[in-house]
Coordinates of N, CA and C in Angstrom, one line a residue:
M1 N 46.9 -18.2 12.4 CA 46.3 -18.8 11.9 C 44.5 -18.3 12.5
K2 N 44.8 -18.3 13.8 CA 43.5 -18.0 14.6 C 42.8 -16.5 13.7
T3 N 43.2 -15.9 13.8 CA 43.0 -14.5 12.9 C 42.7 -15.0 11.8
L4 N 43.3 -15.5 11.1 CA 42.7 -16.1 9.6 C 41.4 -16.5 9.9
I5 N 41.0 -17.4 10.7 CA 39.9 -18.0 10.7 C 38.6 -17.1 10.9
I6 N 39.0 -16.3 12.3 CA 38.2 -15.1 12.5 C 37.6 -14.3 11.5
S7 N 38.9 -13.9 10.9 CA 38.6 -13.1 9.5 C 37.7 -13.7 8.3
I8 N 37.7 -14.8 8.2 CA 37.2 -15.4 7.2 C 35.7 -15.7 7.6
L9 N 35.3 -16.3 9.4 CA 34.0 -16.1 9.7 C 33.3 -14.9 9.7
L10 N 33.9 -14.1 10.0 CA 33.5 -12.5 10.3 C 33.2 -11.9 9.0
V11 N 34.0 -12.4 8.0 CA 33.3 -11.8 6.7 C 32.1 -12.6 6.0
V12 N 32.2 -13.9 6.1 CA 31.5 -14.9 5.7 C 29.6 -14.4 6.3
F13 N 29.9 -14.1 8.0 CA 29.0 -13.7 8.8 C 28.5 -12.1 8.2
A14 N 29.1 -11.4 8.1 CA 28.8 -9.7 7.0 C 28.3 -10.3 6.1
S15 N 28.7 -11.0 5.2 CA 28.3 -10.9 3.7 C 26.6 -11.2 3.8
H16 N 26.4 -12.5 4.9 CA 25.4 -13.2 5.3 C 24.1 -12.1 5.5
I17 N 24.5 -11.4 6.6 CA 23.8 -10.2 7.1 C 23.4 -9.4 6.0
S18 N 24.4 -8.9 5.3 CA 24.3 -7.8 4.0 C 22.9 -8.3 2.4
V19 N 23.3 -9.9 2.3 CA 22.7 -10.5 1.7 C 20.9 -10.1 2.1
Q20 N 21.0 -10.6 3.7 CA 19.2 -10.5 4.3 C 18.9 -9.1 4.1
A21 N 19.8 -8.0 4.2 CA 19.3 -6.7 4.3 C 19.0 -6.3 2.5
Q22 N 19.6 -6.5 1.6 CA 19.3 -6.3 0.5 C 18.1 -7.2 0.4
D23 N 17.9 -8.3 0.6 CA 16.7 -8.9 0.4 C 15.2 -8.0 0.8
Q24 N 15.4 -7.7 2.0 CA 14.4 -6.7 2.7 C 14.5 -5.6 1.7
K25 N 15.4 -4.9 1.6 CA 15.0 -3.6 1.1 C 14.6 -3.8 -0.6
K26 N 15.1 -5.3 -1.2 CA 14.2 -5.2 -2.5 C 12.6 -5.5 -2.0
Q27 N 12.3 -6.2 -1.3 CA 10.8 -6.5 -0.9 C 10.4 -5.3 -0.6
L28 N 11.2 -4.0 0.2 CA 10.5 -2.9 0.4 C 10.3 -2.3 -0.9
Y29 N 11.3 -2.1 -1.6 CA 11.1 -1.4 -2.8 C 9.9 -2.3 -3.8
L30 N 9.4 -3.5 -4.0 CA 8.9 -4.1 -4.9 C 7.4 -3.9 -4.3
R31 N 7.1 -3.8 -3.0 CA 6.0 -3.3 -2.7 C 5.5 -1.9 -2.8
K32 N 6.6 -0.9 -2.5 CA 6.6 0.4 -3.2 C 5.9 0.9 -4.7
V33 N 6.7 -0.1 -5.5 CA 6.3 0.0 -6.9 C 5.1 -0.3 -7.1
E34 N 4.9 -1.6 -6.7 CA 3.1 -2.4 -6.6 C 2.1 -1.1 -6.0
K35 N 2.2 -0.3 -4.9 CA 1.5 0.6 -4.2 C 1.2 1.8 -5.7
F36 N 2.5 2.1 -6.0 CA 2.6 3.4 -6.7 C 2.0 3.3 -8.0
T37 N 1.9 1.8 -8.7 CA 1.5 1.6 -9.7 C 0.4 1.7 -9.6
T38 N -0.3 0.9 -8.6 CA -1.8 1.0 -8.6 C -2.3 2.7 -8.3
M39 N -1.6 3.8 -7.7 CA -1.9 4.7 -7.7 C -2.0 5.4 -8.8
R40 N -1.0 5.4 -10.0 CA -0.6 5.6 -11.1 C -2.3 5.2 -12.1
N41 N -2.5 4.0 -11.8 CA -3.2 3.3 -12.6 C -4.7 4.1 -12.5
A42 N -4.9 4.6 -11.2 CA -6.5 5.1 -10.6 C -6.4 6.4 -10.9
G43 N -5.3 7.1 -11.0 CA -4.8 8.5 -11.7 C -5.5 8.4 -13.0
I44 N -4.9 7.5 -13.9 CA -5.2 7.5 -15.2 C -6.7 7.4 -15.3
G45 N -7.6 6.4 -14.6 CA -9.1 6.1 -15.1 C -10.0 7.2 -14.1
L46 N -9.4 8.0 -13.2 CA -9.8 9.3 -12.7 C -9.6 10.1 -13.8
T47 N -8.5 10.8 -14.4 CA -8.7 11.5 -15.2 C -9.4 11.1 -16.8
I48 N -9.5 10.0 -17.0 CA -10.1 9.9 -18.2 C -11.9 9.8 -17.8
G49 N -11.9 9.1 -16.8 CA -13.5 8.9 -16.0 C -14.2 10.6 -15.9
G50 N -13.3 11.4 -15.2 CA -13.4 13.1 -15.1 C -13.5 13.8 -16.7
S51 N -12.8 13.3 -17.3 CA -12.8 14.1 -18.8 C -14.0 13.7 -19.2
V52 N -14.9 12.3 -19.5 CA -15.7 12.0 -19.8 C -17.1 12.9 -19.3
L53 N -17.3 12.9 -17.7 CA -18.1 13.4 -17.2 C -18.3 14.9 -17.2
T54 N -17.2 15.1 -17.3 CA -17.1 17.2 -17.6 C -17.7 17.2 -19.3
I55 N -17.2 16.3 -20.3 CA -18.2 16.3 -21.6 C -19.5 16.5 -21.8
L56 N -19.7 15.4 -20.8 CA -21.3 15.1 -20.6 C -22.1 16.4 -19.8
G57 N -21.6 16.7 -18.8 CA -22.1 17.6 -18.0 C -22.2 19.2 -18.7
F58 N -21.2 19.2 -19.4 CA -21.5 20.2 -20.3 C -22.1 20.4 -21.5
S59 N -22.4 19.3 -21.9 CA -23.7 19.1 -23.0 C -24.7 19.4 -22.2
T60 N -25.0 18.7 -21.4 CA -26.3 18.6 -20.8 C -26.8 20.1 -20.6
M61 N -25.5 21.3 -20.3 CA -26.1 22.1 -19.5 C -26.2 23.0 -20.8
S62 N -25.6 22.8 -21.9 CA -25.8 23.1 -23.3 C -27.2 22.9 -23.7
N63 N -27.4 21.7 -24.1 CA -28.7 21.2 -24.3 C -29.9 22.1 -23.7
A64 N -29.8 21.9 -22.2 CA -30.8 22.9 -21.3 C -31.0 24.2 -21.9
V65 N -29.7 24.7 -22.1 CA -30.0 26.1 -22.7 C -30.4 26.4 -23.8
A66 N -30.5 25.2 -25.0 CA -30.9 25.7 -26.6 C -32.1 25.2 -26.2
E67 N -32.7 24.3 -25.3 CA -34.2 24.2 -25.1 C -34.9 25.3 -24.5
D68 N -34.4 25.9 -23.7 CA -34.9 27.1 -23.2 C -33.8 28.3 -23.0
P69 N -33.7 29.4 -23.6 CA -32.2 30.3 -23.4 C -32.6 31.1 -21.5
N70 N -33.9 31.1 -21.6 CA -34.2 31.8 -20.1 C -34.4 30.9 -18.5
L71 N -33.9 29.8 -19.2 CA -34.2 28.8 -18.2 C -35.3 28.9 -17.3
Y72 N -36.7 29.2 -17.8 CA -37.9 29.9 -17.2 C -38.7 28.6 -16.6
T73 N -38.2 27.4 -17.1 CA -39.2 26.0 -17.0 C -38.5 25.3 -15.9
D74 N -39.0 24.6 -15.2 CA -38.3 23.6 -14.0 C -37.5 22.6 -14.7
E75 N -38.6 22.2 -15.9 CA -37.4 21.0 -16.4 C -36.1 21.5 -16.9
S76 N -36.1 22.5 -17.6 CA -35.0 23.2 -18.3 C -33.9 23.7 -17.1
N77 N -34.5 24.2 -15.9 CA -33.7 24.6 -14.9 C -33.3 23.5 -14.3
S78 N -33.6 22.2 -14.3 CA -33.0 20.8 -13.6 C -32.3 20.6 -14.3
K79 N -32.4 20.1 -15.9 CA -31.3 20.0 -16.6 C -30.2 20.5 -16.6
F80 N -30.4 21.8 -16.1 CA -28.9 22.7 -16.4 C -28.1 22.3 -15.1
F81 N -29.0 22.3 -14.0 CA -28.3 22.0 -12.8 C -27.7 20.6 -12.7
S82 N -28.6 20.0 -13.3 CA -27.9 18.5 -13.2 C -26.5 18.5 -13.9
G83 N -26.5 19.1 -15.2 CA -25.8 19.0 -15.8 C -24.2 20.1 -15.4
Y84 N -24.7 20.7 -14.5 CA -23.9 21.8 -13.6 C -23.1 20.7 -12.7
L85 N -24.0 19.9 -12.1 CA -23.2 19.0 -11.0 C -22.3 17.8 -11.7
V86 N -22.8 17.2 -12.5 CA -21.8 16.5 -13.4 C -20.8 17.1 -13.7
T87 N -20.9 18.6 -14.7 CA -19.2 19.1 -14.8 C -18.7 19.2 -13.5
A88 N -19.0 19.9 -12.5 CA -18.2 19.9 -11.4 C -17.7 18.4 -10.9
L89 N -18.5 17.8 -10.7 CA -17.9 16.6 -10.5 C -16.8 15.8 -11.3
G90 N -16.7 15.5 -12.5 CA -16.2 15.7 -13.3 C -14.7 16.4 -13.5
V91 N -14.9 18.0 -13.3 CA -13.7 18.5 -12.9 C -13.1 18.2 -12.0
T92 N -13.5 18.1 -10.9 CA -13.0 17.4 -9.7 C -12.3 16.0 -9.6
A93 N -12.8 15.1 -10.6 CA -12.6 13.8 -10.6 C -10.9 13.8 -11.7
T94 N -10.9 15.1 -12.8 CA -10.1 15.0 -13.6 C -8.7 15.6 -12.7
G95 N -9.1 16.6 -12.0 CA -7.8 17.5 -11.2 C -7.3 16.5 -10.4
G96 N -7.9 15.6 -9.6 CA -7.5 14.4 -8.7 C -6.9 13.6 -9.4
G97 N -7.2 12.9 -10.5 CA -6.8 11.9 -11.3 C -5.2 12.3 -11.6
I98 N -5.3 13.6 -12.3 CA -3.9 13.9 -13.1 C -3.0 14.0 -12.0
T99 N -3.3 14.5 -11.0 CA -2.7 14.5 -9.4 C -1.6 13.2 -9.3
L100 N -2.8 12.4 -9.1 CA -2.5 10.9 -8.6 C -1.6 10.3 -9.1
W101 N -2.1 10.4 -10.9 CA -1.3 10.0 -12.1 C 0.0 10.5 -11.9
A102 N 0.5 11.7 -11.7 CA 1.7 12.2 -11.7 C 2.6 11.5 -10.9
I103 N 2.1 12.0 -9.4 CA 2.7 11.5 -8.3 C 2.9 10.3 -8.4
G104 N 1.9 9.2 -8.5 CA 2.4 7.8 -8.9 C 3.6 7.5 -9.8
G105 N 3.4 8.0 -11.0 CA 4.4 7.8 -12.1 C 5.6 8.0 -11.6
S106 N 6.3 9.3 -10.9 CA 7.0 9.5 -10.4 C 7.7 8.7 -9.3
K107 N 7.0 8.6 -8.4 CA 7.7 8.0 -7.5 C 7.7 6.1 -7.8
R108 N 7.0 5.8 -8.8 CA 6.9 4.4 -9.5 C 8.4 4.3 -10.2
R109 N 8.5 5.1 -11.1 CA 9.9 5.4 -11.5 C 11.3 5.5 -10.9
S110 N 10.9 5.9 -9.3 CA 12.2 6.2 -8.4 C 12.7 5.0 -7.7
Y111 N 11.2 4.7 -7.4 CA 11.4 3.2 -6.9 C 11.9 2.0 -7.6
L112 N 12.0 2.2 -9.0 CA 12.3 1.0 -9.9 C 13.8 1.3 -10.2
N113 N 14.3 2.5 -10.1 CA 15.3 2.9 -10.1 C 16.1 2.7 -8.9
K114 N 15.6 2.5 -8.1 CA 16.0 2.0 -7.0 C 16.6 0.6 -6.4
L115 N 15.3 0.4 -7.1 CA 15.3 -1.3 -7.3 C 16.3 -1.8 -8.1
N116 N 16.5 -1.3 -9.1 CA 17.4 -1.9 -10.5 C 19.0 -1.3 -10.1
S117 N 19.5 -0.5 -8.9 CA 20.5 -0.2 -9.1 C 21.4 -0.3 -7.6
L118 N 20.7 -1.7 -6.8 CA 21.1 -2.1 -6.0 C 21.3 -3.4 -6.0
S119 N 22.8 -4.0 -6.0 CA 22.7 -5.5 -6.1 C 24.4 -5.8 -5.5
L120 N 24.3 -7.1 -4.8 CA 25.1 -7.7 -4.5 C 25.2 -9.1 -5.2
N121 N 26.3 -9.3 -5.6 CA 26.5 -10.3 -6.1 C 27.4 -11.7 -5.2
L122 N 27.7 -12.8 -5.4 CA 28.2 -13.6 -4.9 C 28.7 -14.8 -6.1
N123 N 29.9 -14.7 -6.4 CA 30.6 -15.2 -7.6 C 30.1 -14.8 -9.0
P124 N 30.2 -13.4 -8.8 CA 29.3 -13.3 -10.4 C 30.3 -13.1 -11.7
G125 N 32.0 -13.2 -11.3 CA 32.5 -13.8 -12.3 C 33.6 -14.6 -12.5
R126 N 34.9 -14.6 -13.0 CA 35.7 -15.8 -13.1 C 36.3 -15.2 -12.0
N127 N 36.9 -14.3 -12.0 CA 37.9 -13.6 -11.4 C 37.6 -13.1 -9.8
Q128 N 36.1 -12.7 -9.5 CA 35.7 -12.0 -8.6 C 34.6 -13.3 -7.7
M129 N 34.8 -12.6 -6.0 CA 34.3 -13.8 -5.3 C 32.9 -12.9 -4.8
L130 N 33.5 -11.4 -4.8 CA 32.1 -11.1 -4.0 C 32.2 -9.7 -5.0
S131 N 30.8 -9.4 -5.2 CA 30.7 -7.5 -6.0 C 29.5 -7.3 -5.4
L132 N 29.7 -5.9 -5.0 CA 28.9 -4.7 -4.4 C 29.0 -3.7 -5.3
S133 N 27.7 -3.5 -6.0 CA 27.6 -2.4 -6.8 C 26.6 -1.5 -6.4
Y134 N 26.4 0.1 -6.6 CA 25.4 0.7 -6.1 C 25.4 2.3 -6.9
S135 N 24.5 2.1 -8.0 CA 24.4 3.4 -8.5 C 23.4 3.9 -8.2
F136 N 23.8 5.3 -8.4 CA 23.0 6.8 -8.2 C 23.2 7.4 -9.0

């Protein structure tokens, strides 16, 4: 009888620790999902903003060349140079944005799958007392 009581207490204690560990993992996964969602959204913003800057800079360079094909005047030279800088900034932002978008989206999806695959249920159905499922 003592062994039965000790066994039951051990199972109850182990399930309590297991539930706490699962909650900690869920909290970790939720923080990771939030972090990588922010990263993905920043990547989307950088990609769109960089594309706009690239188009704006390229059109500025084109207008400077159209005004003075040889770029002899200081004004057209400075327009061309500013267009070049805006284009370089836009291309850099687009490249960084695409990278952040891809990594953030991939990691977010990965942690969402991990979050949804881990579950420990107490009394999940009529005939079951404890159910543990882990999908991978």
